[in-house]
Amino acid sequence: MTITPPALSVFESLESEVRSYCRGWPAVFDRAQGARLTDEDGHSYLDFFAGAGSLNYGHNNPVLKRALLDYIERDGITHGLDMATTAKRAFLETFENVVLRPRDLPYKVMFPGPTGTNAVESALKLARKVKGRESVVSFTNAFHGMSLGSLAVTGNAFKRAGAGIPLVHGTPMPFDNYFDGTVPDFLWFERLLEDQGSGLNKPAAVIVETVQGEGGINVARAEWLRALQDLCHRQDMLLIVDDIQMGCGRTGGFFSFEEAGIVPDIVTLSKSISGYGLPMSLCLFKGELDIWEPGEHNGTFRGNNPAFVTAAAALDAYWADGQMEKQTLARGEQVEQTLLAICGEEAEAQFRGRGLVWGLEFTDPARASAVCARAFELGLLLETSGPQSEVVKLLPPLTISPEELDEGLRTLARSVRETA
């Protein structure tokens, strides 16, 4: 099957040039269910991007859809600011009982604005307020959002340039294996902290992704994360884990840091926390950090009650019995075997990942874009990541069936062969 792109008229004539995903997927999508989207012409596409990780449970998940429709039909609150509502209470109780208590996590829950960058901004603001310092350390190839504070701790030069002003109070340090194992972990970072002449202001916090999604699927080792937490404790810095894309089960456990056995001071969640693609985000932090004054960090759309409804339903349906983690790890092994085979035939390719997030990197960056373009023609949605878009990013729904996953992986392998 080869798909002919439609005329996109109004999108090209009226919508801003800033649009991006639609350029790689020139179709007009109309319906979606599970791991598939259908365009206006009836062509079906297997989705290996899942709304950039916001659809971990697939499109229009029937369990979540039923809960949402029932809530809307009974005229449940839609917009609630930060008022107490039945939907918010149900979510908080479910989140505490299903997620926090079983993991013995001592977090308070804050509802910032509904996007990932809102959660990051609130985390950075709180860390600076608690420690009374301005500087925050981030890592090479990090991505934390598009608002100014989040951009200041983001590594990508293209995205940073869009700010139009200097991005300050953020200092980058090497991510795990940045020097290919030739430099001991945190040698540079710790030397700067201890040297009074280094010019590094004492940081309030360190912000990190356990797997850098936009940065190229760079996976931090568990021992590296444990050493980072130890460094933060010794140097009186807060540890912030940005789990916006890798949380909610993407790497296996509900939180991506569980495998490392660490307990961050602050955690940000968004994307799949609502379960249905509805805007919602959380900033979680240890109780002793809750020094906010009422209304000090505000936002009109903090109370997206339909998102609370689907979020609670997702936790009940997929996280109450521990099966989702096992299923994700099994699906991850299925992906790994295919990528092993592809790289066995492709000398210029290598792969890495965890759970159901994987990256296939090519020496020639243009090859990754070509693979994604061919995959689209064959009915598979893939995106690139990495500083040069050199990595094909695999991010299928966690609920994808083994058969659908195999279908998509076969299409990926074909796309690699046909672009050689």
Coordinates of C-alpha atoms in Angstrom, one line a residue:
M1 CA 0.0 0.0 0.0
T2 CA 1.3 3.4 -1.0
I3 CA -0.7 6.4 0.2
T4 CA -1.0 9.6 -1.9
P5 CA -1.0 12.8 0.2
P6 CA -4.2 14.9 -0.1
A7 CA -4.5 18.6 -0.8
L8 CA -4.2 20.3 2.5
S9 CA -5.4 23.8 1.3
V10 CA -6.7 25.5 4.5
F11 CA -3.9 24.1 6.6
E12 CA -1.3 25.5 4.3
S13 CA -3.1 28.8 3.6
L14 CA -4.3 29.7 7.1
E15 CA -2.4 27.7 9.7
S16 CA 1.0 29.0 10.9
E17 CA 4.3 27.7 9.5
V18 CA 5.2 26.5 13.0
R19 CA 3.2 23.3 12.4
S20 CA 5.5 20.3 12.4
Y21 CA 4.1 16.7 12.8
C22 CA 1.6 17.2 9.9
R23 CA 4.5 17.8 7.5
G24 CA 5.8 14.3 8.1
W25 CA 2.3 12.8 8.0
P26 CA 0.5 14.6 5.1
A27 CA -2.9 13.2 5.7
V28 CA -6.2 14.5 7.1
F29 CA -7.0 12.2 10.0
D30 CA -10.6 11.6 10.9
R31 CA -11.0 8.7 13.3
A32 CA -8.9 6.7 15.7
Q33 CA -9.2 3.6 17.9
G34 CA -6.6 1.7 19.8
A35 CA -3.3 1.7 18.0
R36 CA -4.8 2.9 14.7
L37 CA -5.8 6.1 13.0
T38 CA -7.9 6.5 9.8
D39 CA -7.8 9.4 7.4
E40 CA -10.6 11.0 5.5
D41 CA -10.0 8.7 2.5
G42 CA -10.3 5.5 4.6
H43 CA -6.6 4.7 4.8
S44 CA -5.6 3.0 8.1
Y45 CA -2.3 3.9 9.9
L46 CA -0.7 2.0 12.7
D47 CA 0.4 4.5 15.4
F48 CA 3.9 4.1 16.8
F49 CA 4.0 7.6 18.2
A50 CA 0.9 7.6 20.5
G51 CA 0.5 11.4 20.7
A52 CA 4.1 11.9 21.7
G53 CA 3.5 9.5 24.6
S54 CA 0.1 11.1 25.7
L55 CA -1.9 8.0 24.5
N56 CA -0.3 5.2 26.4
Y57 CA -3.6 3.4 26.5
G58 CA -4.4 4.0 22.9
H59 CA -6.9 6.2 21.0
N60 CA -10.4 6.4 22.4
N61 CA -9.8 3.6 24.9
P62 CA -13.3 2.1 25.5
V63 CA -12.9 1.8 29.3
L64 CA -11.9 5.5 29.6
K65 CA -14.4 6.7 27.0
R66 CA -17.3 5.1 28.9
A67 CA -16.2 6.8 32.1
L68 CA -15.9 10.1 30.3
L69 CA -19.3 9.9 28.5
D70 CA -21.1 8.9 31.7
Y71 CA -19.6 11.9 33.5
I72 CA -20.5 14.3 30.7
E73 CA -24.0 12.9 30.4
R74 CA -24.7 13.5 34.0
D75 CA -23.5 17.2 33.7
G76 CA -20.4 16.6 35.8
I77 CA -18.2 19.7 36.3
T78 CA -16.0 20.4 33.3
H79 CA -14.0 23.5 34.4
G80 CA -13.3 23.7 38.1
L81 CA -10.3 26.0 38.6
D82 CA -8.8 24.5 41.8
M83 CA -12.2 24.0 43.5
A84 CA -12.9 20.7 45.3
T85 CA -15.0 18.5 43.1
T86 CA -16.1 14.9 43.2
A87 CA -14.0 14.1 40.1
K88 CA -10.9 15.6 41.7
R89 CA -11.5 13.7 44.9
A90 CA -11.9 10.4 43.1
F91 CA -8.6 11.0 41.2
L92 CA -6.7 12.0 44.3
E93 CA -7.9 9.0 46.3
T94 CA -7.2 6.6 43.4
F95 CA -3.8 8.1 42.8
E96 CA -2.9 7.7 46.5
N97 CA -4.2 4.2 46.8
V98 CA -3.0 2.8 43.4
V99 CA 0.3 4.7 42.8
L100 CA 1.7 6.4 45.9
R101 CA 1.0 4.1 48.8
P102 CA 2.1 0.8 47.1
R103 CA 5.5 2.5 46.3
D104 CA 5.8 4.2 49.6
L105 CA 6.2 7.6 48.0
P106 CA 5.8 10.6 50.3
Y107 CA 4.4 13.1 47.7
K108 CA 2.0 16.0 47.9
V109 CA 0.1 16.6 44.6
M110 CA 0.0 19.9 42.9
F111 CA -2.1 20.7 39.8
P112 CA -0.3 23.3 37.8
G113 CA -1.5 24.3 34.3
P114 CA -2.5 21.4 32.1
T115 CA 0.7 20.9 30.0
G116 CA 4.1 19.4 30.7
T117 CA 5.9 22.6 30.5
N118 CA 3.5 24.0 33.2
A119 CA 4.6 21.2 35.5
V120 CA 8.3 21.9 34.9
E121 CA 7.9 25.6 35.5
S122 CA 6.2 24.9 38.8
A123 CA 8.9 22.4 39.8
L124 CA 11.7 24.9 39.0
K125 CA 9.9 27.7 40.8
L126 CA 9.3 25.6 43.9
A127 CA 13.0 24.4 44.0
R128 CA 14.2 28.0 43.8
K129 CA 11.8 29.1 46.5
V130 CA 12.7 26.3 48.8
K131 CA 16.5 26.7 48.4
G132 CA 16.7 30.4 47.9
R133 CA 19.0 30.0 44.9
E134 CA 18.5 30.7 41.2
S135 CA 20.7 28.2 39.4
V136 CA 19.4 24.8 38.1
V137 CA 21.5 22.2 36.5
S138 CA 20.2 20.2 33.6
F139 CA 21.9 17.8 31.2
T140 CA 23.1 17.7 27.6
N141 CA 20.4 16.8 25.1
A142 CA 17.7 17.4 27.7
F143 CA 14.2 18.5 26.7
H144 CA 11.8 20.0 29.3
G145 CA 9.4 22.2 27.5
M146 CA 8.9 25.3 25.3
S147 CA 8.2 28.0 27.8
L148 CA 11.1 30.2 28.9
G149 CA 12.0 28.5 32.2
S150 CA 11.7 25.0 30.6
L151 CA 13.8 26.1 27.6
A152 CA 16.5 27.4 29.9
V153 CA 17.1 23.8 31.0
T154 CA 16.6 22.3 27.5
G155 CA 19.6 21.4 25.4
N156 CA 18.4 21.6 21.8
A157 CA 19.9 24.6 20.1
F158 CA 17.1 25.0 17.6
K159 CA 14.4 25.1 20.2
R160 CA 16.4 27.4 22.5
A161 CA 16.9 29.8 19.7
G162 CA 13.2 30.3 19.4
A163 CA 13.1 32.0 22.8
G164 CA 14.4 35.3 21.3
I165 CA 16.0 36.3 24.6
P166 CA 18.9 35.0 26.7
L167 CA 18.0 31.9 28.6
V168 CA 19.6 32.2 32.1
H169 CA 19.9 30.5 35.4
G170 CA 20.4 27.1 33.9
T171 CA 23.7 25.2 33.6
P172 CA 24.2 22.0 31.4
M173 CA 26.2 19.0 32.6
P174 CA 27.1 15.8 30.7
F175 CA 24.3 13.2 30.6
D176 CA 25.2 9.5 31.3
N177 CA 27.7 8.2 28.8
Y178 CA 28.1 11.6 27.1
F179 CA 31.9 11.0 26.9
D180 CA 31.4 7.3 25.8
G181 CA 32.6 6.0 29.2
T182 CA 36.0 7.8 29.0
V183 CA 35.3 10.2 31.9
P184 CA 34.2 9.1 35.4
D185 CA 30.5 10.0 36.2
F186 CA 30.0 13.5 37.6
L187 CA 33.8 14.3 37.6
W188 CA 33.2 17.7 36.0
F189 CA 30.0 18.5 37.9
E190 CA 31.4 17.7 41.3
R191 CA 34.7 19.5 40.7
L192 CA 32.8 22.7 39.8
L193 CA 30.6 22.4 42.9
E194 CA 33.6 22.1 45.2
D195 CA 35.9 24.7 43.5
Q196 CA 35.2 28.2 44.8
G197 CA 36.7 29.6 41.6
S198 CA 34.6 27.6 39.1
G199 CA 32.0 30.3 38.5
L200 CA 29.2 27.9 39.1
N201 CA 26.6 29.3 41.4
K202 CA 25.3 26.8 44.0
P203 CA 22.4 25.2 42.3
A204 CA 18.9 24.9 43.9
A205 CA 18.2 21.7 42.0
V206 CA 19.1 19.3 39.2
I207 CA 16.5 18.3 36.7
V208 CA 16.9 15.0 34.7
E209 CA 15.0 12.6 32.4
T210 CA 15.8 9.0 33.1
V211 CA 15.4 8.4 29.3
Q212 CA 15.8 11.4 27.1
G213 CA 13.0 11.2 24.6
E214 CA 13.4 14.2 22.4
G215 CA 17.2 14.0 22.9
G216 CA 17.5 10.8 21.1
I217 CA 16.3 8.0 23.4
N218 CA 19.4 8.3 25.7
V219 CA 18.9 5.8 28.6
A220 CA 20.5 6.6 31.9
R221 CA 21.9 3.7 33.8
A222 CA 20.3 2.9 37.2
E223 CA 23.7 3.3 38.9
W224 CA 24.2 6.7 37.3
L225 CA 20.8 7.8 38.6
R226 CA 21.6 6.6 42.1
A227 CA 24.9 8.4 42.0
L228 CA 23.1 11.6 40.9
Q229 CA 20.7 11.3 43.8
D230 CA 23.6 10.8 46.2
L231 CA 25.4 13.8 44.8
C232 CA 22.3 16.0 45.2
H233 CA 21.9 14.9 48.8
R234 CA 25.6 15.6 49.6
Q235 CA 25.5 19.0 47.9
D236 CA 22.1 20.2 49.3
M237 CA 20.4 20.2 45.9
L238 CA 16.9 19.0 45.1
L239 CA 16.6 16.2 42.5
I240 CA 13.8 16.8 40.0
V241 CA 12.8 13.9 37.7
D242 CA 10.9 15.0 34.6
D243 CA 8.7 12.0 34.0
I244 CA 6.4 13.7 31.6
Q245 CA 7.0 11.4 28.6
M246 CA 8.6 8.4 30.3
G247 CA 6.2 8.2 33.3
C248 CA 2.7 6.5 33.4
G249 CA 4.3 3.1 32.5
R250 CA 6.2 3.9 29.4
T251 CA 9.4 2.2 30.6
G252 CA 7.7 -0.5 32.6
G253 CA 7.0 0.7 36.1
F254 CA 4.5 3.5 36.6
F255 CA 7.4 5.9 37.3
S256 CA 10.5 5.5 35.1
F257 CA 12.8 6.0 38.2
E258 CA 11.5 3.0 40.0
E259 CA 14.0 0.6 38.5
A260 CA 16.9 2.7 39.9
G261 CA 15.4 2.6 43.4
I262 CA 15.6 6.4 43.9
V263 CA 13.0 8.8 45.4
P264 CA 13.3 12.2 43.7
D265 CA 12.4 15.3 45.7
I266 CA 10.1 16.6 42.9
V267 CA 8.5 14.7 40.0
T268 CA 6.6 16.1 37.0
L269 CA 3.9 14.2 35.1
S270 CA 1.8 15.1 32.2
K271 CA 1.1 13.5 28.8
S272 CA -0.5 10.1 29.7
I273 CA -1.6 11.0 33.3
S274 CA -5.1 11.7 32.0
G275 CA -5.0 8.5 30.0
Y276 CA -7.2 9.8 27.2
G277 CA -5.1 12.6 25.7
L278 CA -6.9 15.3 27.7
P279 CA -4.6 18.1 29.0
M280 CA -3.5 17.5 32.6
S281 CA -0.3 17.7 34.5
L282 CA 1.0 17.1 38.0
C283 CA 3.9 18.3 40.1
L284 CA 4.6 15.9 42.9
F285 CA 7.0 16.8 45.8
K286 CA 7.9 15.7 49.3
G287 CA 5.7 17.1 52.0
E288 CA 8.3 19.2 53.6
L289 CA 8.8 21.2 50.3
D290 CA 5.2 22.3 50.3
I291 CA 5.9 25.9 51.3
W292 CA 3.6 27.6 48.7
E293 CA 1.4 30.4 49.7
P294 CA -2.2 30.0 48.5
G295 CA -2.5 31.2 44.9
E296 CA 1.3 31.7 44.5
H297 CA 1.3 29.5 41.5
N298 CA -2.0 29.8 39.7
G299 CA -3.7 28.7 36.4
T300 CA -7.2 28.9 34.9
F301 CA -7.1 25.4 33.5
R302 CA -5.8 23.4 36.5
G303 CA -9.2 21.9 37.1
N304 CA -9.8 19.9 33.9
N305 CA -12.3 17.5 35.6
P306 CA -13.0 15.3 32.5
A307 CA -9.2 14.6 32.7
F308 CA -9.5 13.6 36.3
V309 CA -12.3 11.2 35.4
T310 CA -10.3 9.4 32.7
A311 CA -7.1 9.5 34.8
A312 CA -8.8 7.7 37.7
A313 CA -10.4 5.2 35.3
A314 CA -6.9 4.5 33.7
L315 CA -5.3 3.9 37.1
D316 CA -8.2 1.5 38.2
A317 CA -8.1 -0.4 34.9
Y318 CA -4.4 -0.7 34.3
W319 CA -2.5 -0.2 37.5
A320 CA -4.4 -1.9 40.3
D321 CA -3.1 -5.4 39.6
G322 CA 0.5 -5.0 38.4
Q323 CA -0.1 -6.6 35.0
M324 CA 0.6 -3.5 32.9
E325 CA 4.2 -3.4 33.9
K326 CA 4.7 -7.1 33.0
Q327 CA 2.9 -6.6 29.6
T328 CA 5.0 -3.6 28.7
L329 CA 8.3 -5.3 29.5
A330 CA 7.2 -8.3 27.3
R331 CA 6.2 -6.0 24.4
G332 CA 9.6 -4.3 24.9
E333 CA 11.4 -7.6 24.4
Q334 CA 9.5 -8.1 21.2
V335 CA 10.7 -4.7 19.9
E336 CA 14.3 -5.4 21.0
Q337 CA 14.4 -8.6 19.0
T338 CA 13.4 -6.9 15.8
L339 CA 15.8 -4.0 16.4
L340 CA 18.6 -6.6 17.0
A341 CA 17.8 -8.2 13.6
I342 CA 17.7 -4.8 11.8
C343 CA 21.0 -3.7 13.2
G344 CA 22.5 -7.1 12.4
E345 CA 21.9 -6.2 8.7
E346 CA 22.6 -2.5 9.0
A347 CA 26.2 -1.6 9.9
E348 CA 25.3 2.1 10.1
A349 CA 22.6 1.6 12.7
Q350 CA 22.3 1.0 16.5
F351 CA 19.5 0.9 18.9
R352 CA 18.6 1.6 22.6
G353 CA 15.6 1.8 24.8
R354 CA 13.6 0.5 27.7
G355 CA 10.0 -0.8 28.1
L356 CA 8.1 0.5 25.1
V357 CA 10.3 3.5 24.2
W358 CA 13.1 2.7 21.7
G359 CA 15.3 4.5 19.3
L360 CA 17.0 3.3 16.1
E361 CA 19.9 5.6 15.3
F362 CA 21.6 6.0 11.9
T363 CA 25.1 7.3 11.2
D364 CA 23.6 9.4 8.4
P365 CA 20.9 11.6 10.0
A366 CA 19.0 11.9 6.7
R367 CA 18.4 8.1 6.8
A368 CA 16.2 8.4 9.9
S369 CA 13.9 10.9 8.2
A370 CA 13.8 8.7 5.0
V371 CA 12.8 5.7 7.1
C372 CA 10.0 7.6 8.7
A373 CA 8.8 8.9 5.4
R374 CA 8.7 5.5 3.8
A375 CA 7.0 4.1 6.9
F376 CA 4.2 6.7 6.5
E377 CA 3.7 5.6 2.9
L378 CA 3.3 2.1 4.1
G379 CA 0.8 3.1 6.8
L380 CA 3.0 3.4 9.9
L381 CA 3.4 6.6 11.9
L382 CA 6.9 7.2 13.2
E383 CA 8.9 10.3 14.3
T384 CA 12.5 11.2 14.6
S385 CA 14.4 12.5 17.6
G386 CA 17.9 13.5 18.6
P387 CA 19.8 16.8 18.0
Q388 CA 20.1 16.0 14.3
S389 CA 16.9 14.0 14.0
E390 CA 19.1 11.0 13.5
V391 CA 17.0 8.6 15.6
V392 CA 13.8 6.8 14.6
K393 CA 11.6 6.9 17.7
L394 CA 9.3 4.0 18.6
L395 CA 6.6 5.0 21.0
P396 CA 3.6 2.6 20.5
P397 CA 0.6 2.5 22.9
L398 CA 1.3 0.3 25.9
T399 CA -2.0 -1.5 25.1
I400 CA -1.0 -2.5 21.5
S401 CA -1.6 -6.2 20.8
P402 CA 1.4 -8.4 20.0
E403 CA 0.0 -8.9 16.5
E404 CA -0.2 -5.1 15.8
L405 CA 3.2 -4.6 17.3
D406 CA 4.6 -7.3 15.0
E407 CA 2.9 -5.7 12.0
G408 CA 4.5 -2.3 12.8
L409 CA 7.9 -3.8 13.4
R410 CA 7.7 -5.6 10.0
T411 CA 6.8 -2.3 8.3
L412 CA 9.7 -0.6 10.1
A413 CA 12.2 -3.3 8.9
R414 CA 10.8 -3.0 5.4
S415 CA 11.2 0.8 5.5
V416 CA 14.9 0.4 6.6
R417 CA 15.6 -2.0 3.8
E418 CA 13.9 0.1 1.1
T419 CA 15.8 3.3 2.1
A420 CA 19.2 1.7 2.1

